[in-house]
Amino acid sequence: MNRCNTPVKAVGGKGINAGRTAAILGSEVTAIGVLAGMNGQLIRSALEKEPFSTSFISIDGESRNAVTIMDQAKNQTEIVELGPKITAATAQKVLDSIITHVLKQDTTPIIALCGSANTQNDALYEYYLQQLHQSLHSQIKILADISGKQLQHVLTSSIKPYFIKPNIHEFSDLLATTVTNKNEIIPLLNHPLLEGISFILVSCGKEGAVAKFCGRMFNISIPSIDSINPTGSGDATVGGVAFALEQELPIEEVLKYGMACGMSNALETAVGYVSKQRVEQLKEEISVTEI
Ligand code: ADP
């Protein structure tokens, strides 16, 4: 029997967390995806209070629960259910919805493809990338916060995402190696598998991150903080990067926004949430060094 006296319940997922972060910072955001079953209904009503618009398709099954257990030593254990099945027809509807939304905008928005999908099709995101490139402006910036087989497929595709953000573990898996620190990551950013991706950010939790942007390498050092709940920090990082890219800020600023958002999220009990004021303060304490 394990008891939890301080449960925190939140509606989230990579896309929602990243979208919320970008919206808090000032971006106009639309979250697009699928909802299913009773959890789906709960999520739909909770999303009404969010600072972004939504366009969710109802499908069969049940939107998943994810349980994060934080012990006193601040170790995290995650129990993540398998989400509802994403059929080819559903995947196409979501894609069509993204394209319709983008075509309605006066300016070219940034698209972030976030999270995993319960699908037999390991090349789902590769298909999305190809279709989005074909249907929209070919210079559109597509951020991909995906992992596992879906990311592997995307990396071998002829159409590459503009940005990826594996964390250190996902990066190790991707290159079938074991890296334990930033110094080991840096040379691997030149790995042939990563060729053609303009912007690679490998996030390393409290150690900050390393990045490759248009052939330039960066080390991003962050101050030590008294983290409360880092669940969703990577998602917040993606939201911060999306906001800063949309503002067309210099790369150093983009990296600072990404890190400050991850840190601000870690300083909140809530998951996938940042404070704009805190982000601006934290940014001042982050150092970006070109290697
Ligand atoms: P993910 O959530 O995808 O595993 P990370 O854990 O690497 O990603 O977190 C993303 C970013 O959030 C980090 O690069 C860092 O800026 C910030 N962050 C995460 N955890 C902490 C922490 N414990 N202390 C300070 N910053 C953190």
PDB file of C-alpha atoms and ligand atoms in Angstrom:
ATOM      1  CA  MET A   1       0.000   0.000   0.000  1.00  0.00           C
ATOM      2  CA  ASN A   2       1.407   3.339  -1.042  1.00  0.00           C
ATOM      3  CA  ARG A   3      -0.407   6.505  -0.074  1.00  0.00           C
ATOM      4  CA  CYS A   4      -0.087   9.864  -1.748  1.00  0.00           C
ATOM      5  CA  ASN A   5      -1.034  12.893   0.339  1.00  0.00           C
ATOM      6  CA  THR A   6      -0.332  15.554  -2.246  1.00  0.00           C
ATOM      7  CA  PRO A   7      -1.892  14.411  -5.519  1.00  0.00           C
ATOM      8  CA  VAL A   8      -1.851  16.838  -8.442  1.00  0.00           C
ATOM      9  CA  LYS A   9      -4.256  16.238 -11.327  1.00  0.00           C
ATOM     10  CA  ALA A  10      -3.740  17.983 -14.613  1.00  0.00           C
ATOM     11  CA  VAL A  11      -4.928  17.875 -18.176  1.00  0.00           C
ATOM     12  CA  GLY A  12      -1.912  17.635 -20.382  1.00  0.00           C
ATOM     13  CA  GLY A  13       0.128  15.718 -22.841  1.00  0.00           C
ATOM     14  CA  LYS A  14       3.075  17.019 -24.779  1.00  0.00           C
ATOM     15  CA  GLY A  15       1.100  19.111 -27.263  1.00  0.00           C
ATOM     16  CA  ILE A  16      -1.203  20.698 -24.703  1.00  0.00           C
ATOM     17  CA  ASN A  17       1.697  21.517 -22.370  1.00  0.00           C
ATOM     18  CA  ALA A  18       3.793  23.018 -25.153  1.00  0.00           C
ATOM     19  CA  GLY A  19       0.769  24.935 -26.486  1.00  0.00           C
ATOM     20  CA  ARG A  20      -0.105  26.280 -23.044  1.00  0.00           C
ATOM     21  CA  THR A  21       3.483  27.458 -22.557  1.00  0.00           C
ATOM     22  CA  ALA A  22       3.633  29.273 -25.890  1.00  0.00           C
ATOM     23  CA  ALA A  23       0.201  30.823 -25.220  1.00  0.00           C
ATOM     24  CA  ILE A  24       1.243  32.044 -21.761  1.00  0.00           C
ATOM     25  CA  LEU A  25       4.256  33.711 -23.353  1.00  0.00           C
ATOM     26  CA  GLY A  26       2.011  35.451 -25.873  1.00  0.00           C
ATOM     27  CA  SER A  27       1.591  33.231 -28.942  1.00  0.00           C
ATOM     28  CA  GLU A  28      -1.782  32.591 -30.512  1.00  0.00           C
ATOM     29  CA  VAL A  29      -2.090  28.803 -30.294  1.00  0.00           C
ATOM     30  CA  THR A  30      -4.504  26.176 -31.561  1.00  0.00           C
ATOM     31  CA  ALA A  31      -4.207  22.672 -30.129  1.00  0.00           C
ATOM     32  CA  ILE A  32      -5.333  19.949 -32.511  1.00  0.00           C
ATOM     33  CA  GLY A  33      -5.761  16.296 -31.626  1.00  0.00           C
ATOM     34  CA  VAL A  34      -8.104  13.517 -30.600  1.00  0.00           C
ATOM     35  CA  LEU A  35     -10.190  12.875 -27.499  1.00  0.00           C
ATOM     36  CA  ALA A  36     -11.883   9.654 -26.491  1.00  0.00           C
ATOM     37  CA  GLY A  37     -14.274   8.302 -23.889  1.00  0.00           C
ATOM     38  CA  MET A  38     -14.950   9.642 -20.409  1.00  0.00           C
ATOM     39  CA  ASN A  39     -11.470  11.045 -19.975  1.00  0.00           C
ATOM     40  CA  GLY A  40     -11.931  12.775 -23.306  1.00  0.00           C
ATOM     41  CA  GLN A  41     -15.072  14.521 -22.024  1.00  0.00           C
ATOM     42  CA  LEU A  42     -13.275  15.658 -18.883  1.00  0.00           C
ATOM     43  CA  ILE A  43     -10.347  16.933 -20.935  1.00  0.00           C
ATOM     44  CA  ARG A  44     -12.663  18.749 -23.356  1.00  0.00           C
ATOM     45  CA  SER A  45     -14.345  20.680 -20.548  1.00  0.00           C
ATOM     46  CA  ALA A  46     -11.029  21.409 -18.796  1.00  0.00           C
ATOM     47  CA  LEU A  47      -9.583  22.751 -22.050  1.00  0.00           C
ATOM     48  CA  GLU A  48     -12.242  25.458 -22.159  1.00  0.00           C
ATOM     49  CA  LYS A  49     -10.312  27.309 -19.459  1.00  0.00           C
ATOM     50  CA  GLU A  50      -7.005  27.168 -21.328  1.00  0.00           C
ATOM     51  CA  PRO A  51      -5.363  30.205 -22.938  1.00  0.00           C
ATOM     52  CA  PHE A  52      -5.467  28.605 -26.410  1.00  0.00           C
ATOM     53  CA  SER A  53      -8.069  27.513 -28.967  1.00  0.00           C
ATOM     54  CA  THR A  54      -8.742  23.837 -29.548  1.00  0.00           C
ATOM     55  CA  SER A  55      -9.875  21.601 -32.345  1.00  0.00           C
ATOM     56  CA  PHE A  56     -10.256  18.043 -31.145  1.00  0.00           C
ATOM     57  CA  ILE A  57     -11.827  15.124 -32.954  1.00  0.00           C
ATOM     58  CA  SER A  58     -13.840  12.602 -30.895  1.00  0.00           C
ATOM     59  CA  ILE A  59     -12.834   8.996 -31.473  1.00  0.00           C
ATOM     60  CA  ASP A  60     -13.565   5.583 -29.954  1.00  0.00           C
ATOM     61  CA  GLY A  61     -11.666   4.295 -26.948  1.00  0.00           C
ATOM     62  CA  GLU A  62     -10.435   6.234 -23.940  1.00  0.00           C
ATOM     63  CA  SER A  63      -7.974   9.124 -23.670  1.00  0.00           C
ATOM     64  CA  ARG A  64      -5.180   7.876 -21.518  1.00  0.00           C
ATOM     65  CA  ASN A  65      -4.086   8.515 -17.962  1.00  0.00           C
ATOM     66  CA  ALA A  66      -0.446   8.992 -17.125  1.00  0.00           C
ATOM     67  CA  VAL A  67       0.673   8.693 -13.514  1.00  0.00           C
ATOM     68  CA  THR A  68       3.938  10.222 -12.345  1.00  0.00           C
ATOM     69  CA  ILE A  69       5.190   9.134  -8.946  1.00  0.00           C
ATOM     70  CA  MET A  70       7.686  11.494  -7.344  1.00  0.00           C
ATOM     71  CA  ASP A  71       9.415   9.997  -4.308  1.00  0.00           C
ATOM     72  CA  GLN A  72      11.046  11.982  -1.535  1.00  0.00           C
ATOM     73  CA  ALA A  73      14.418  11.786  -3.262  1.00  0.00           C
ATOM     74  CA  LYS A  74      12.644  13.387  -6.250  1.00  0.00           C
ATOM     75  CA  ASN A  75      13.051  10.295  -8.425  1.00  0.00           C
ATOM     76  CA  GLN A  76      10.304  10.113 -11.018  1.00  0.00           C
ATOM     77  CA  THR A  77       8.474   6.918 -11.968  1.00  0.00           C
ATOM     78  CA  GLU A  78       6.045   7.222 -14.849  1.00  0.00           C
ATOM     79  CA  ILE A  79       3.193   4.849 -15.586  1.00  0.00           C
ATOM     80  CA  VAL A  80       1.780   5.743 -18.958  1.00  0.00           C
ATOM     81  CA  GLU A  81      -1.262   3.971 -20.404  1.00  0.00           C
ATOM     82  CA  LEU A  82      -1.571   3.144 -24.064  1.00  0.00           C
ATOM     83  CA  GLY A  83      -3.783   5.779 -25.663  1.00  0.00           C
ATOM     84  CA  PRO A  84      -6.803   5.136 -27.905  1.00  0.00           C
ATOM     85  CA  LYS A  85      -6.088   3.467 -31.263  1.00  0.00           C
ATOM     86  CA  ILE A  86      -5.339   5.956 -34.012  1.00  0.00           C
ATOM     87  CA  THR A  87      -6.713   4.498 -37.235  1.00  0.00           C
ATOM     88  CA  ALA A  88      -5.560   5.645 -40.648  1.00  0.00           C
ATOM     89  CA  ALA A  89      -8.877   7.510 -41.043  1.00  0.00           C
ATOM     90  CA  THR A  90      -8.405   9.368 -37.747  1.00  0.00           C
ATOM     91  CA  ALA A  91      -4.804  10.222 -38.606  1.00  0.00           C
ATOM     92  CA  GLN A  92      -5.991  11.675 -41.922  1.00  0.00           C
ATOM     93  CA  LYS A  93      -8.706  13.749 -40.206  1.00  0.00           C
ATOM     94  CA  VAL A  94      -6.151  15.232 -37.815  1.00  0.00           C
ATOM     95  CA  LEU A  95      -3.810  16.023 -40.695  1.00  0.00           C
ATOM     96  CA  ASP A  96      -6.630  17.655 -42.685  1.00  0.00           C
ATOM     97  CA  SER A  97      -7.546  19.720 -39.636  1.00  0.00           C
ATOM     98  CA  ILE A  98      -3.947  20.960 -39.268  1.00  0.00           C
ATOM     99  CA  ILE A  99      -3.804  21.908 -42.948  1.00  0.00           C
ATOM    100  CA  THR A 100      -7.191  23.676 -42.816  1.00  0.00           C
ATOM    101  CA  HIS A 101      -6.121  25.673 -39.751  1.00  0.00           C
ATOM    102  CA  VAL A 102      -2.801  26.690 -41.248  1.00  0.00           C
ATOM    103  CA  LEU A 103      -4.363  27.766 -44.545  1.00  0.00           C
ATOM    104  CA  LYS A 104      -6.794  30.021 -42.649  1.00  0.00           C
ATOM    105  CA  GLN A 105      -3.941  32.057 -41.122  1.00  0.00           C
ATOM    106  CA  ASP A 106      -2.662  35.292 -42.639  1.00  0.00           C
ATOM    107  CA  THR A 107       0.899  34.470 -41.649  1.00  0.00           C
ATOM    108  CA  THR A 108       2.700  31.126 -41.742  1.00  0.00           C
ATOM    109  CA  PRO A 109       2.447  29.593 -38.272  1.00  0.00           C
ATOM    110  CA  ILE A 110       4.859  27.205 -36.614  1.00  0.00           C
ATOM    111  CA  ILE A 111       3.597  23.625 -36.341  1.00  0.00           C
ATOM    112  CA  ALA A 112       4.637  21.421 -33.427  1.00  0.00           C
ATOM    113  CA  LEU A 113       3.984  17.686 -33.769  1.00  0.00           C
ATOM    114  CA  CYS A 114       4.099  16.393 -30.222  1.00  0.00           C
ATOM    115  CA  GLY A 115       3.801  13.056 -28.499  1.00  0.00           C
ATOM    116  CA  SER A 116       3.256   9.435 -29.334  1.00  0.00           C
ATOM    117  CA  ALA A 117       0.278   7.822 -31.021  1.00  0.00           C
ATOM    118  CA  ASN A 118      -1.105   4.318 -30.573  1.00  0.00           C
ATOM    119  CA  THR A 119      -0.826   3.314 -34.185  1.00  0.00           C
ATOM    120  CA  GLN A 120       0.472   0.357 -36.177  1.00  0.00           C
ATOM    121  CA  ASN A 121       1.978   2.868 -38.569  1.00  0.00           C
ATOM    122  CA  ASP A 122       5.521   3.673 -37.379  1.00  0.00           C
ATOM    123  CA  ALA A 123       5.803   6.150 -40.229  1.00  0.00           C
ATOM    124  CA  LEU A 124       2.777   8.242 -39.206  1.00  0.00           C
ATOM    125  CA  TYR A 125       4.780  11.397 -38.464  1.00  0.00           C
ATOM    126  CA  GLU A 126       6.899  10.889 -41.569  1.00  0.00           C
ATOM    127  CA  TYR A 127       3.634  10.885 -43.559  1.00  0.00           C
ATOM    128  CA  TYR A 128       2.487  14.034 -41.724  1.00  0.00           C
ATOM    129  CA  LEU A 129       5.758  15.804 -42.549  1.00  0.00           C
ATOM    130  CA  GLN A 130       5.554  14.890 -46.208  1.00  0.00           C
ATOM    131  CA  GLN A 131       1.910  15.900 -46.501  1.00  0.00           C
ATOM    132  CA  LEU A 132       2.417  19.159 -44.622  1.00  0.00           C
ATOM    133  CA  HIS A 133       5.343  20.064 -46.872  1.00  0.00           C
ATOM    134  CA  GLN A 134       3.318  19.259 -49.961  1.00  0.00           C
ATOM    135  CA  SER A 135       0.163  21.095 -48.907  1.00  0.00           C
ATOM    136  CA  LEU A 136       1.713  24.125 -47.222  1.00  0.00           C
ATOM    137  CA  HIS A 137       4.600  26.522 -47.765  1.00  0.00           C
ATOM    138  CA  SER A 138       7.693  24.334 -48.097  1.00  0.00           C
ATOM    139  CA  GLN A 139       9.645  26.612 -45.734  1.00  0.00           C
ATOM    140  CA  ILE A 140       7.141  26.063 -42.913  1.00  0.00           C
ATOM    141  CA  LYS A 141       8.873  25.326 -39.601  1.00  0.00           C
ATOM    142  CA  ILE A 142       7.779  21.975 -38.206  1.00  0.00           C
ATOM    143  CA  LEU A 143       8.926  21.097 -34.715  1.00  0.00           C
ATOM    144  CA  ALA A 144       8.831  17.400 -33.838  1.00  0.00           C
ATOM    145  CA  ASP A 145       8.786  16.410 -30.182  1.00  0.00           C
ATOM    146  CA  ILE A 146       8.460  12.718 -30.854  1.00  0.00           C
ATOM    147  CA  SER A 147      10.531   9.689 -29.955  1.00  0.00           C
ATOM    148  CA  GLY A 148      11.156   5.996 -30.595  1.00  0.00           C
ATOM    149  CA  LYS A 149      10.321   4.454 -33.949  1.00  0.00           C
ATOM    150  CA  GLN A 150       8.319   7.485 -35.106  1.00  0.00           C
ATOM    151  CA  LEU A 151      11.392   9.719 -34.684  1.00  0.00           C
ATOM    152  CA  GLN A 152      13.654   7.164 -36.358  1.00  0.00           C
ATOM    153  CA  HIS A 153      11.352   7.097 -39.388  1.00  0.00           C
ATOM    154  CA  VAL A 154      11.257  10.870 -39.549  1.00  0.00           C
ATOM    155  CA  LEU A 155      15.055  11.061 -39.506  1.00  0.00           C
ATOM    156  CA  THR A 156      15.422   8.733 -42.450  1.00  0.00           C
ATOM    157  CA  SER A 157      12.691  10.508 -44.404  1.00  0.00           C
ATOM    158  CA  SER A 158      13.467  12.813 -47.321  1.00  0.00           C
ATOM    159  CA  ILE A 159      11.521  15.599 -45.574  1.00  0.00           C
ATOM    160  CA  LYS A 160      13.019  16.521 -42.212  1.00  0.00           C
ATOM    161  CA  PRO A 161      11.504  18.465 -39.340  1.00  0.00           C
ATOM    162  CA  TYR A 162      13.036  21.863 -38.633  1.00  0.00           C
ATOM    163  CA  PHE A 163      13.547  21.049 -34.954  1.00  0.00           C
ATOM    164  CA  ILE A 164      13.752  18.037 -32.646  1.00  0.00           C
ATOM    165  CA  LYS A 165      14.136  17.969 -28.862  1.00  0.00           C
ATOM    166  CA  PRO A 166      15.103  14.560 -27.584  1.00  0.00           C
ATOM    167  CA  ASN A 167      16.075  14.433 -23.926  1.00  0.00           C
ATOM    168  CA  ILE A 168      19.383  12.729 -23.103  1.00  0.00           C
ATOM    169  CA  HIS A 169      17.734   9.283 -22.772  1.00  0.00           C
ATOM    170  CA  GLU A 170      15.771   9.604 -26.012  1.00  0.00           C
ATOM    171  CA  PHE A 171      18.966  10.797 -27.720  1.00  0.00           C
ATOM    172  CA  SER A 172      20.839   7.705 -26.454  1.00  0.00           C
ATOM    173  CA  ASP A 173      18.065   5.424 -27.728  1.00  0.00           C
ATOM    174  CA  LEU A 174      17.977   7.164 -31.079  1.00  0.00           C
ATOM    175  CA  LEU A 175      21.673   6.634 -31.724  1.00  0.00           C
ATOM    176  CA  ALA A 176      21.680   3.216 -30.029  1.00  0.00           C
ATOM    177  CA  THR A 177      24.357   4.299 -27.593  1.00  0.00           C
ATOM    178  CA  THR A 178      24.591   5.410 -23.977  1.00  0.00           C
ATOM    179  CA  VAL A 179      25.443   9.008 -23.273  1.00  0.00           C
ATOM    180  CA  THR A 180      25.544  10.273 -19.737  1.00  0.00           C
ATOM    181  CA  ASN A 181      26.658  13.892 -20.057  1.00  0.00           C
ATOM    182  CA  LYS A 182      26.757  16.895 -22.348  1.00  0.00           C
ATOM    183  CA  ASN A 183      30.399  16.363 -23.417  1.00  0.00           C
ATOM    184  CA  GLU A 184      29.469  12.972 -24.817  1.00  0.00           C
ATOM    185  CA  ILE A 185      26.490  14.398 -26.693  1.00  0.00           C
ATOM    186  CA  ILE A 186      28.321  17.221 -28.491  1.00  0.00           C
ATOM    187  CA  PRO A 187      30.306  15.127 -31.042  1.00  0.00           C
ATOM    188  CA  LEU A 188      27.225  12.988 -31.676  1.00  0.00           C
ATOM    189  CA  LEU A 189      25.275  16.027 -32.867  1.00  0.00           C
ATOM    190  CA  ASN A 190      27.236  15.578 -36.121  1.00  0.00           C
ATOM    191  CA  HIS A 191      25.950  12.000 -36.501  1.00  0.00           C
ATOM    192  CA  PRO A 192      24.796  11.320 -40.106  1.00  0.00           C
ATOM    193  CA  LEU A 193      21.322  10.335 -38.861  1.00  0.00           C
ATOM    194  CA  LEU A 194      20.770  13.928 -37.722  1.00  0.00           C
ATOM    195  CA  GLU A 195      21.810  15.484 -41.021  1.00  0.00           C
ATOM    196  CA  GLY A 196      19.307  17.895 -42.560  1.00  0.00           C
ATOM    197  CA  ILE A 197      17.695  18.963 -39.291  1.00  0.00           C
ATOM    198  CA  SER A 198      18.364  22.670 -38.801  1.00  0.00           C
ATOM    199  CA  PHE A 199      17.913  22.736 -35.060  1.00  0.00           C
ATOM    200  CA  ILE A 200      18.613  19.901 -32.598  1.00  0.00           C
ATOM    201  CA  LEU A 201      18.194  20.530 -28.890  1.00  0.00           C
ATOM    202  CA  VAL A 202      19.189  17.735 -26.530  1.00  0.00           C
ATOM    203  CA  SER A 203      17.800  18.581 -23.127  1.00  0.00           C
ATOM    204  CA  CYS A 204      19.592  17.269 -20.058  1.00  0.00           C
ATOM    205  CA  GLY A 205      17.270  18.085 -17.131  1.00  0.00           C
ATOM    206  CA  LYS A 206      18.983  20.138 -14.452  1.00  0.00           C
ATOM    207  CA  GLU A 207      22.210  20.148 -16.470  1.00  0.00           C
ATOM    208  CA  GLY A 208      20.621  22.368 -19.139  1.00  0.00           C
ATOM    209  CA  ALA A 209      21.111  21.334 -22.745  1.00  0.00           C
ATOM    210  CA  VAL A 210      23.324  21.244 -25.807  1.00  0.00           C
ATOM    211  CA  ALA A 211      22.181  22.320 -29.228  1.00  0.00           C
ATOM    212  CA  LYS A 212      23.163  22.374 -32.874  1.00  0.00           C
ATOM    213  CA  PHE A 213      21.666  25.177 -34.924  1.00  0.00           C
ATOM    214  CA  CYS A 214      22.524  25.560 -38.611  1.00  0.00           C
ATOM    215  CA  GLY A 215      25.913  23.902 -38.078  1.00  0.00           C
ATOM    216  CA  ARG A 216      26.727  25.913 -34.929  1.00  0.00           C
ATOM    217  CA  MET A 217      27.066  24.131 -31.567  1.00  0.00           C
ATOM    218  CA  PHE A 218      25.920  25.570 -28.257  1.00  0.00           C
ATOM    219  CA  ASN A 219      26.257  24.661 -24.609  1.00  0.00           C
ATOM    220  CA  ILE A 220      23.429  25.990 -22.466  1.00  0.00           C
ATOM    221  CA  SER A 221      24.134  26.196 -18.734  1.00  0.00           C
ATOM    222  CA  ILE A 222      21.351  26.820 -16.278  1.00  0.00           C
ATOM    223  CA  PRO A 223      21.512  27.799 -12.607  1.00  0.00           C
ATOM    224  CA  SER A 224      20.651  25.244  -9.974  1.00  0.00           C
ATOM    225  CA  ILE A 225      17.050  25.532  -8.759  1.00  0.00           C
ATOM    226  CA  ASP A 226      14.952  23.882  -6.100  1.00  0.00           C
ATOM    227  CA  SER A 227      12.801  21.939  -8.509  1.00  0.00           C
ATOM    228  CA  ILE A 228       9.274  21.055  -7.345  1.00  0.00           C
ATOM    229  CA  ASN A 229       7.880  19.017 -10.243  1.00  0.00           C
ATOM    230  CA  PRO A 230       9.840  18.683 -13.501  1.00  0.00           C
ATOM    231  CA  THR A 231       7.123  16.609 -15.227  1.00  0.00           C
ATOM    232  CA  GLY A 232       6.353  18.375 -18.492  1.00  0.00           C
ATOM    233  CA  SER A 233       9.560  20.458 -18.493  1.00  0.00           C
ATOM    234  CA  GLY A 234      10.549  19.145 -21.910  1.00  0.00           C
ATOM    235  CA  ASP A 235       7.110  20.081 -23.258  1.00  0.00           C
ATOM    236  CA  ALA A 236       7.440  23.567 -21.783  1.00  0.00           C
ATOM    237  CA  THR A 237      10.861  23.821 -23.441  1.00  0.00           C
ATOM    238  CA  VAL A 238       9.266  23.074 -26.818  1.00  0.00           C
ATOM    239  CA  GLY A 239       6.594  25.721 -26.138  1.00  0.00           C
ATOM    240  CA  GLY A 240       9.257  28.291 -25.253  1.00  0.00           C
ATOM    241  CA  VAL A 241      11.258  27.476 -28.386  1.00  0.00           C
ATOM    242  CA  ALA A 242       8.117  27.734 -30.561  1.00  0.00           C
ATOM    243  CA  PHE A 243       7.251  31.134 -29.092  1.00  0.00           C
ATOM    244  CA  ALA A 244      10.779  32.492 -29.554  1.00  0.00           C
ATOM    245  CA  LEU A 245      11.046  31.140 -33.117  1.00  0.00           C
ATOM    246  CA  GLU A 246       7.727  32.757 -33.954  1.00  0.00           C
ATOM    247  CA  GLN A 247       9.135  36.055 -32.664  1.00  0.00           C
ATOM    248  CA  GLU A 248      12.151  35.459 -34.949  1.00  0.00           C
ATOM    249  CA  LEU A 249      14.522  36.009 -32.030  1.00  0.00           C
ATOM    250  CA  PRO A 250      18.260  35.263 -32.323  1.00  0.00           C
ATOM    251  CA  ILE A 251      19.179  31.645 -31.588  1.00  0.00           C
ATOM    252  CA  GLU A 252      20.744  32.514 -28.205  1.00  0.00           C
ATOM    253  CA  GLU A 253      17.386  33.978 -27.100  1.00  0.00           C
ATOM    254  CA  VAL A 254      15.465  31.010 -28.490  1.00  0.00           C
ATOM    255  CA  LEU A 255      17.637  28.668 -26.418  1.00  0.00           C
ATOM    256  CA  LYS A 256      17.223  30.812 -23.310  1.00  0.00           C
ATOM    257  CA  TYR A 257      13.437  30.836 -23.699  1.00  0.00           C
ATOM    258  CA  GLY A 258      13.416  27.054 -24.087  1.00  0.00           C
ATOM    259  CA  MET A 259      15.490  26.478 -20.968  1.00  0.00           C
ATOM    260  CA  ALA A 260      13.737  29.129 -18.876  1.00  0.00           C
ATOM    261  CA  CYS A 261      10.362  27.568 -19.705  1.00  0.00           C
ATOM    262  CA  GLY A 262      11.590  24.099 -18.700  1.00  0.00           C
ATOM    263  CA  MET A 263      12.904  25.542 -15.445  1.00  0.00           C
ATOM    264  CA  SER A 264       9.781  27.584 -14.742  1.00  0.00           C
ATOM    265  CA  ASN A 265       7.690  24.435 -15.221  1.00  0.00           C
ATOM    266  CA  ALA A 266       9.965  22.538 -12.812  1.00  0.00           C
ATOM    267  CA  LEU A 267       9.365  25.267 -10.224  1.00  0.00           C
ATOM    268  CA  GLU A 268       5.575  24.783 -10.331  1.00  0.00           C
ATOM    269  CA  THR A 269       3.465  22.056  -8.777  1.00  0.00           C
ATOM    270  CA  ALA A 270       1.311  22.179 -11.911  1.00  0.00           C
ATOM    271  CA  VAL A 271       2.397  20.164 -14.937  1.00  0.00           C
ATOM    272  CA  GLY A 272       3.134  21.872 -18.227  1.00  0.00           C
ATOM    273  CA  TYR A 273       2.700  25.335 -16.784  1.00  0.00           C
ATOM    274  CA  VAL A 274       5.020  28.352 -16.738  1.00  0.00           C
ATOM    275  CA  SER A 275       4.937  31.828 -15.269  1.00  0.00           C
ATOM    276  CA  LYS A 276       5.769  34.483 -17.878  1.00  0.00           C
ATOM    277  CA  GLN A 277       7.345  36.730 -15.271  1.00  0.00           C
ATOM    278  CA  ARG A 278       9.500  33.926 -13.941  1.00  0.00           C
ATOM    279  CA  VAL A 279      10.554  32.908 -17.448  1.00  0.00           C
ATOM    280  CA  GLU A 280      11.786  36.457 -18.096  1.00  0.00           C
ATOM    281  CA  GLN A 281      13.732  36.426 -14.791  1.00  0.00           C
ATOM    282  CA  LEU A 282      15.232  32.959 -15.306  1.00  0.00           C
ATOM    283  CA  LYS A 283      16.357  33.856 -18.828  1.00  0.00           C
ATOM    284  CA  GLU A 284      18.788  36.365 -17.334  1.00  0.00           C
ATOM    285  CA  GLU A 285      20.520  33.588 -15.373  1.00  0.00           C
ATOM    286  CA  ILE A 286      21.043  31.225 -18.313  1.00  0.00           C
ATOM    287  CA  SER A 287      24.295  31.234 -20.249  1.00  0.00           C
ATOM    288  CA  VAL A 288      24.545  30.191 -23.870  1.00  0.00           C
ATOM    289  CA  THR A 289      28.078  29.555 -25.124  1.00  0.00           C
ATOM    290  CA  GLU A 290      28.957  28.730 -28.699  1.00  0.00           C
ATOM    291  CA  ILE A 291      31.353  25.797 -28.735  1.00  0.00           C
TER     292      ILE A 291
HETATM  293  P1  ADP B   1      12.035  16.026 -20.659  1.00  0.00           P
HETATM  294  O1  ADP B   1      10.971  16.569 -19.730  1.00  0.00           O
HETATM  295  O2  ADP B   1      11.617  15.969 -22.088  1.00  0.00           O
HETATM  296  O3  ADP B   1      12.667  14.756 -20.147  1.00  0.00           O
HETATM  297  P2  ADP B   1      14.260  17.556 -19.556  1.00  0.00           P
HETATM  298  O4  ADP B   1      14.087  16.811 -18.274  1.00  0.00           O
HETATM  299  O5  ADP B   1      15.602  17.517 -20.180  1.00  0.00           O
HETATM  300  O6  ADP B   1      13.199  17.148 -20.655  1.00  0.00           O
HETATM  301  O7  ADP B   1      13.864  19.080 -19.250  1.00  0.00           O
HETATM  302  C1  ADP B   1      13.816  20.079 -20.240  1.00  0.00           C
HETATM  303  C2  ADP B   1      14.434  21.353 -19.676  1.00  0.00           C
HETATM  304  O8  ADP B   1      13.722  21.769 -18.486  1.00  0.00           O
HETATM  305  C3  ADP B   1      15.890  21.216 -19.231  1.00  0.00           C
HETATM  306  O9  ADP B   1      16.776  21.390 -20.307  1.00  0.00           O
HETATM  307  C4  ADP B   1      15.982  22.321 -18.188  1.00  0.00           C
HETATM  308  O10 ADP B   1      16.101  23.588 -18.794  1.00  0.00           O
HETATM  309  C5  ADP B   1      14.614  22.264 -17.511  1.00  0.00           C
HETATM  310  N1  ADP B   1      14.637  21.357 -16.347  1.00  0.00           N
HETATM  311  C6  ADP B   1      14.130  20.112 -16.268  1.00  0.00           C
HETATM  312  N2  ADP B   1      14.345  19.566 -15.038  1.00  0.00           N
HETATM  313  C7  ADP B   1      14.995  20.506 -14.338  1.00  0.00           C
HETATM  314  C8  ADP B   1      15.502  20.582 -12.989  1.00  0.00           C
HETATM  315  N3  ADP B   1      15.383  19.561 -12.131  1.00  0.00           N
HETATM  316  N4  ADP B   1      16.142  21.716 -12.619  1.00  0.00           N
HETATM  317  C9  ADP B   1      16.279  22.742 -13.471  1.00  0.00           C
HETATM  318  N5  ADP B   1      15.824  22.747 -14.735  1.00  0.00           N
HETATM  319  C10 ADP B   1      15.185  21.652 -15.172  1.00  0.00           C
END
